[in-house]
CSV table of C-alpha atoms and ligand atoms in Angstrom, one decimal:
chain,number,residue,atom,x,y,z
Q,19,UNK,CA,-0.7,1.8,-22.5
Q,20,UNK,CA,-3.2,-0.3,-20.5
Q,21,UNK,CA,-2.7,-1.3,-17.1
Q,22,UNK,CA,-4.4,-3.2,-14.6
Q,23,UNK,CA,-4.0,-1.9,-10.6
Q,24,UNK,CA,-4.9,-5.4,-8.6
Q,25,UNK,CA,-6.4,-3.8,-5.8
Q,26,UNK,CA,-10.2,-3.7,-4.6
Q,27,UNK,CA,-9.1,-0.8,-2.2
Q,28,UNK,CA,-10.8,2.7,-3.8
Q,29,UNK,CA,-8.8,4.8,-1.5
Q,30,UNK,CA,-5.7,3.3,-3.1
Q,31,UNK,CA,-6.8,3.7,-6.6
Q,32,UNK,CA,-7.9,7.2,-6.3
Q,33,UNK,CA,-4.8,8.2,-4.9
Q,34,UNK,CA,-2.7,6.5,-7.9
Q,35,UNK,CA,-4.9,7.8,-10.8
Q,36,UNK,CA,-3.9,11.3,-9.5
Q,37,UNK,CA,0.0,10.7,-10.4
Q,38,UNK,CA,-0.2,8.5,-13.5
Q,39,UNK,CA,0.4,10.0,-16.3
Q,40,UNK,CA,-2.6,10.6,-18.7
Q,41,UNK,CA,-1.0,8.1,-21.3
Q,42,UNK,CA,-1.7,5.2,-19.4
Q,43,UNK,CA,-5.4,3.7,-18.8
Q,44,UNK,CA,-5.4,2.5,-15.5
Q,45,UNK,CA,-7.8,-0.3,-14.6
Q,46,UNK,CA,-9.1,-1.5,-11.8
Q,47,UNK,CA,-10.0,-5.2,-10.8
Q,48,UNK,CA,-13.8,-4.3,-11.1
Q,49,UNK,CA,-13.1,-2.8,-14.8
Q,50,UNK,CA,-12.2,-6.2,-16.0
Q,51,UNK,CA,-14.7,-8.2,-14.2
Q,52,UNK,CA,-12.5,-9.5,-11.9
Q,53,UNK,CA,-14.3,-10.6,-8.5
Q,54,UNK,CA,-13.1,-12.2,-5.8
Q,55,UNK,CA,-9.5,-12.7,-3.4
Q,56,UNK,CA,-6.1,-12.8,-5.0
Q,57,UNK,CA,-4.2,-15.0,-2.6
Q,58,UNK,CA,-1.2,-13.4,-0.6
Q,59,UNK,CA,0.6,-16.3,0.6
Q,60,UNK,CA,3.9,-15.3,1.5
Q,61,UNK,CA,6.1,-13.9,4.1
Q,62,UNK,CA,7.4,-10.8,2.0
Q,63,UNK,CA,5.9,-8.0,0.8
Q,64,UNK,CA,7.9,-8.0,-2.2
Q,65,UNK,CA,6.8,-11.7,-2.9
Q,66,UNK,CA,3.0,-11.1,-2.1
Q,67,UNK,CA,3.0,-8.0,-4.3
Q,68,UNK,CA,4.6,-10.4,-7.4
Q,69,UNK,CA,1.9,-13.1,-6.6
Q,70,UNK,CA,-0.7,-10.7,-6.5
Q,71,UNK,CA,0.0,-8.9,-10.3
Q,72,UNK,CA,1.1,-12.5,-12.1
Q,73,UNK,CA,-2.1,-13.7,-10.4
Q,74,UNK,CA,-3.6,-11.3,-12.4
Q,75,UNK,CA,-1.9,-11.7,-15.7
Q,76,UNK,CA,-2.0,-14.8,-15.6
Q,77,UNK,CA,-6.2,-14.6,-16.3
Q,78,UNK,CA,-6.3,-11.3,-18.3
Q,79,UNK,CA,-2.9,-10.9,-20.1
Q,80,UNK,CA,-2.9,-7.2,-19.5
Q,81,UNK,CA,-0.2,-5.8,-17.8
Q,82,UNK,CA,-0.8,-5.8,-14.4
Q,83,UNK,CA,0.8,-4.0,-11.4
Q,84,UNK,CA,-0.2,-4.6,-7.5
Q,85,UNK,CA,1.6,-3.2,-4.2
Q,86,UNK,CA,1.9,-4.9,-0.7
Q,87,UNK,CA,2.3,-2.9,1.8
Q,88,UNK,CA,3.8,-3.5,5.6
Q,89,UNK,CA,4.3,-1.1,8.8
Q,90,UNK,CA,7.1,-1.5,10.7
Q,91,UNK,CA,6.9,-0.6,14.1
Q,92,UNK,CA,10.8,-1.1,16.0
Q,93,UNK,CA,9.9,-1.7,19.4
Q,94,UNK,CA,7.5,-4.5,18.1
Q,95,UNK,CA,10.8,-5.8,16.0
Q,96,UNK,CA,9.0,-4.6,12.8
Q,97,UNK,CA,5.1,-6.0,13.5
Q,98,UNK,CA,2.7,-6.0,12.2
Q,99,UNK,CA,5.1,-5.8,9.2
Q,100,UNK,CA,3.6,-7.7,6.2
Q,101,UNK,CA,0.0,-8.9,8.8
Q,102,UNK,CA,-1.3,-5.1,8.5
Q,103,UNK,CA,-4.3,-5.7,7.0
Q,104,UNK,CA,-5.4,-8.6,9.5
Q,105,UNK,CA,-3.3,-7.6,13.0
Q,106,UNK,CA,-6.0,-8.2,15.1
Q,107,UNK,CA,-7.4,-11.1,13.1
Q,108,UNK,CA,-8.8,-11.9,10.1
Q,109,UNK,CA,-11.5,-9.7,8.5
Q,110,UNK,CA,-10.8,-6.9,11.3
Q,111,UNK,CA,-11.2,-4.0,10.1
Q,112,UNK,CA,-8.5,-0.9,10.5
Q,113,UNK,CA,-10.2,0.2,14.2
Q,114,UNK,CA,-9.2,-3.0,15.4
Q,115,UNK,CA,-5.9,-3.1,13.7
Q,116,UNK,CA,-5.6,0.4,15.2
Q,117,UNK,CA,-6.5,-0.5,19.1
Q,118,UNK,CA,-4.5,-3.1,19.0
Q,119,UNK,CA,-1.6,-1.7,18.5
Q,120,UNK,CA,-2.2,1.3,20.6
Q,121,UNK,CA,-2.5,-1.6,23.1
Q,122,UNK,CA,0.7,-3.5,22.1
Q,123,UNK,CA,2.9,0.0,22.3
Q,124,UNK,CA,1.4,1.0,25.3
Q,125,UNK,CA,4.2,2.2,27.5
Q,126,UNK,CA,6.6,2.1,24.8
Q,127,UNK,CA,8.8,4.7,24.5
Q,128,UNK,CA,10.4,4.2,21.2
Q,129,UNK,CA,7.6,5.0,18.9
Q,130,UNK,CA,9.4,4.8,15.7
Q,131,UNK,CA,8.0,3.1,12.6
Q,132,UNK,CA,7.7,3.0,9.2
Q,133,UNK,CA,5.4,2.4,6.3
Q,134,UNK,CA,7.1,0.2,3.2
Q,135,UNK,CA,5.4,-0.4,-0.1
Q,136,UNK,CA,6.5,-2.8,-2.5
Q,137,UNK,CA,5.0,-1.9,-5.9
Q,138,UNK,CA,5.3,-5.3,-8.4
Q,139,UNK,CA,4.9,-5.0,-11.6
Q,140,UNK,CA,4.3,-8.1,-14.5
Q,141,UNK,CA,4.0,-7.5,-18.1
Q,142,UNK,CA,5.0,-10.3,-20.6
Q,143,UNK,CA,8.2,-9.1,-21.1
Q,144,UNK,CA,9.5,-8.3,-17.4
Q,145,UNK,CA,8.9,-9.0,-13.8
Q,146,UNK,CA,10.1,-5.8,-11.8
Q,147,UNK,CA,9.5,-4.4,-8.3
Q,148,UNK,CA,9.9,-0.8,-6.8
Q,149,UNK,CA,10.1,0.2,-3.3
Q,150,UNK,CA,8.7,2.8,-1.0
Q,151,UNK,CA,9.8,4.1,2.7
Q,152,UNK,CA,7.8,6.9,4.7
Q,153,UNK,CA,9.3,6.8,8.5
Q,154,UNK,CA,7.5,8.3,11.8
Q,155,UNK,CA,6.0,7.7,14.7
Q,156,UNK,CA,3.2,6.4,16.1
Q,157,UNK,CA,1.3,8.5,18.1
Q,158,UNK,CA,-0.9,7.4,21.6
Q,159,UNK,CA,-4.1,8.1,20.3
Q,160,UNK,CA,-6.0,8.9,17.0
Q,161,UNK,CA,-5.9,12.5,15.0
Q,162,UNK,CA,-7.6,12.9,11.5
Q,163,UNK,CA,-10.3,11.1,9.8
Q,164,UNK,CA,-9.1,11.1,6.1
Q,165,UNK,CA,-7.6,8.1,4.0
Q,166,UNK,CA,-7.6,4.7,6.1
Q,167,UNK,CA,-6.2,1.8,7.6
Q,168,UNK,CA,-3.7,3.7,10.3
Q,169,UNK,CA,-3.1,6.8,8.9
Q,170,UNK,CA,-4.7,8.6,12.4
Q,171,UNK,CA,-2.3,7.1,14.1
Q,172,UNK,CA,0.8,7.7,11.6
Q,173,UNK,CA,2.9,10.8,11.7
Q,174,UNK,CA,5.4,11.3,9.4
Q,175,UNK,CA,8.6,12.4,10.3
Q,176,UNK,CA,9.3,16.5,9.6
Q,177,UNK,CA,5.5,17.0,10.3
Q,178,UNK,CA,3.1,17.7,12.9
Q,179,UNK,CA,0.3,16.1,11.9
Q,180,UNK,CA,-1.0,12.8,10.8
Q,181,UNK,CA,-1.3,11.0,7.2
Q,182,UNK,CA,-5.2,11.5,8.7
Q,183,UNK,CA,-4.9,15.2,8.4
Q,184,UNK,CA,-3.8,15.3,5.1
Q,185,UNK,CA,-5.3,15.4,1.9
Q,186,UNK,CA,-4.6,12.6,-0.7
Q,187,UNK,CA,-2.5,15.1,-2.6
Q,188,UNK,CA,-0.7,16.2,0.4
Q,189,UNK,CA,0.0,12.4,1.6
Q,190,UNK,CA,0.8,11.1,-2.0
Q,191,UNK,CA,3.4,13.6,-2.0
Q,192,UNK,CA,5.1,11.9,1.0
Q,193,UNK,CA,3.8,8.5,1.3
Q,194,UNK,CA,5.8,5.2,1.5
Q,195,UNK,CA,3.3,4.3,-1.8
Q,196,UNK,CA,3.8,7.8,-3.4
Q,197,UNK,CA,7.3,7.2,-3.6
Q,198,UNK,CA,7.0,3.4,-4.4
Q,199,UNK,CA,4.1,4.8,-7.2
Q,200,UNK,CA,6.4,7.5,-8.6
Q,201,UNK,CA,9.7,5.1,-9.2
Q,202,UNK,CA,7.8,2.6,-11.1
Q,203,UNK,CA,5.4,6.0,-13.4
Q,204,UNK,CA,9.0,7.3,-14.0
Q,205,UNK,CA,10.1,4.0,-15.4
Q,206,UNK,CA,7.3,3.5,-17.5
Q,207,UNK,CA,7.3,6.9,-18.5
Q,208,UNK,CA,11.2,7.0,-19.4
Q,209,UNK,CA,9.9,3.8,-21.8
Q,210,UNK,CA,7.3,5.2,-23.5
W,15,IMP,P1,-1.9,-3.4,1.6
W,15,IMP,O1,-0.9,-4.4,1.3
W,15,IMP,O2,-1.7,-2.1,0.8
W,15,IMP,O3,-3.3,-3.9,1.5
W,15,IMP,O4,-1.7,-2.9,3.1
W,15,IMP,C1,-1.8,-3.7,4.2
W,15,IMP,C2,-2.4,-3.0,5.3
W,15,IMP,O5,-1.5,-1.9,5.7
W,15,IMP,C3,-3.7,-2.3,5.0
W,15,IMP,O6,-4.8,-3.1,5.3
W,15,IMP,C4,-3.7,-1.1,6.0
W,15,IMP,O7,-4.1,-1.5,7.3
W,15,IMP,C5,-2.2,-0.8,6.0
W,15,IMP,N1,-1.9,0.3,5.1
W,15,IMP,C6,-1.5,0.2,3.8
W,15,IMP,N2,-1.3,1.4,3.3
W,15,IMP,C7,-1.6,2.3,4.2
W,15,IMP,C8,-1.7,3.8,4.3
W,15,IMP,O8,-1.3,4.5,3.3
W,15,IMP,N3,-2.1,4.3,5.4
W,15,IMP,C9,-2.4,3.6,6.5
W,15,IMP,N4,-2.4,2.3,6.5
W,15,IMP,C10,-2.0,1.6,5.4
């Protein structure tokens, strides 16, 4: 089965070839000459994640899956929540994102958050969406330099260390989008 992953993030696709199984070809938006922004226009990460894949199947008529991702931090009522990617403005890139709300918690002392991924998936048969929930804390300064956006900041509850210290097979095991990832392989999987 073919499948197109709408992302233009290699961390993310890297991470989901490693639990697909080998009877899908996954490919990504640069494999089908796709260049460019998919919009994300809504308020939802389940909605953005829809828009995202039918934007792409739309053009290509492959079947597409994308994923929206959020992190919800409580004592910020659930910011940055579905503004991430562009917390401390557009085109800022994940330092930013990451002093900023090391700045915003400051003095907080409920650092409890989570990380939901909303995995969206469009063929031209079905429209269906699968979700993903890591919770944790966030911690008052960086540890780790693997995978990206705040991972060196994210620790996941029942560990001691971040999603920063972890390998991408170690994380994927755990992660809000390994567990988002593996509900929708074992629904394509119980299909084929
Ligand atoms: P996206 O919807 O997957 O692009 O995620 C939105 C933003 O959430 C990203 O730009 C990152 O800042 C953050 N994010 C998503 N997934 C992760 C993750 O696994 N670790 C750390 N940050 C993430």
């Amino acid at each position: 089965m073919k499948i197109v992953f709408a992302t233009n993030n290699l961390n993310k696709l890297k991470e989901i070839q490693q639990m697909l199984p080998t009877s899908i070809e996954l490919f990504s938006l640069k494999d089908i000459g796709f260049e460019g922004e998919i919009p994300e226009d809504y308020e939802t990460l389940e909605e953005n994640a829809f828009q995202k894949a039918q934007y792409i199947f739309d053009r290509y008529k492959i079947s597409c899956f994308a994923d929206d991702t959020g992190l919800e931090v409580d004592s910020l009522n659930g910011a940055p929540g579905v503004y991430s990617a562009r917390y401390a403005g557009e085109d800022c890139i994940a330092e930013n994102n990451m002093r900023k709300l090391l700045f915003d918690m400051a003095g907080k002392a409920n650092r409890s958050a989570a990380f939901k991924t909303v995995v969206a998936f469009v063929t031209d048969s079905e429209k269906i969406a699968f979700e993903g929930v890591a919770a944790g804390e966030i911690l008052i300064e960086k540890q780790g330099d693997e995978g990206f956006g705040y991972d060196p900041i994210f620790k996941p509850e029942g560990y001691d260390i971040t999603y920063a210290e972890m390998s991408s097979i170690e994380k994927n095991k755990i992660s809000h989008r390994g567990k988002a990832v593996r509900k929708f392989t074992d629904y394509i999987s119980s299909k084929s």
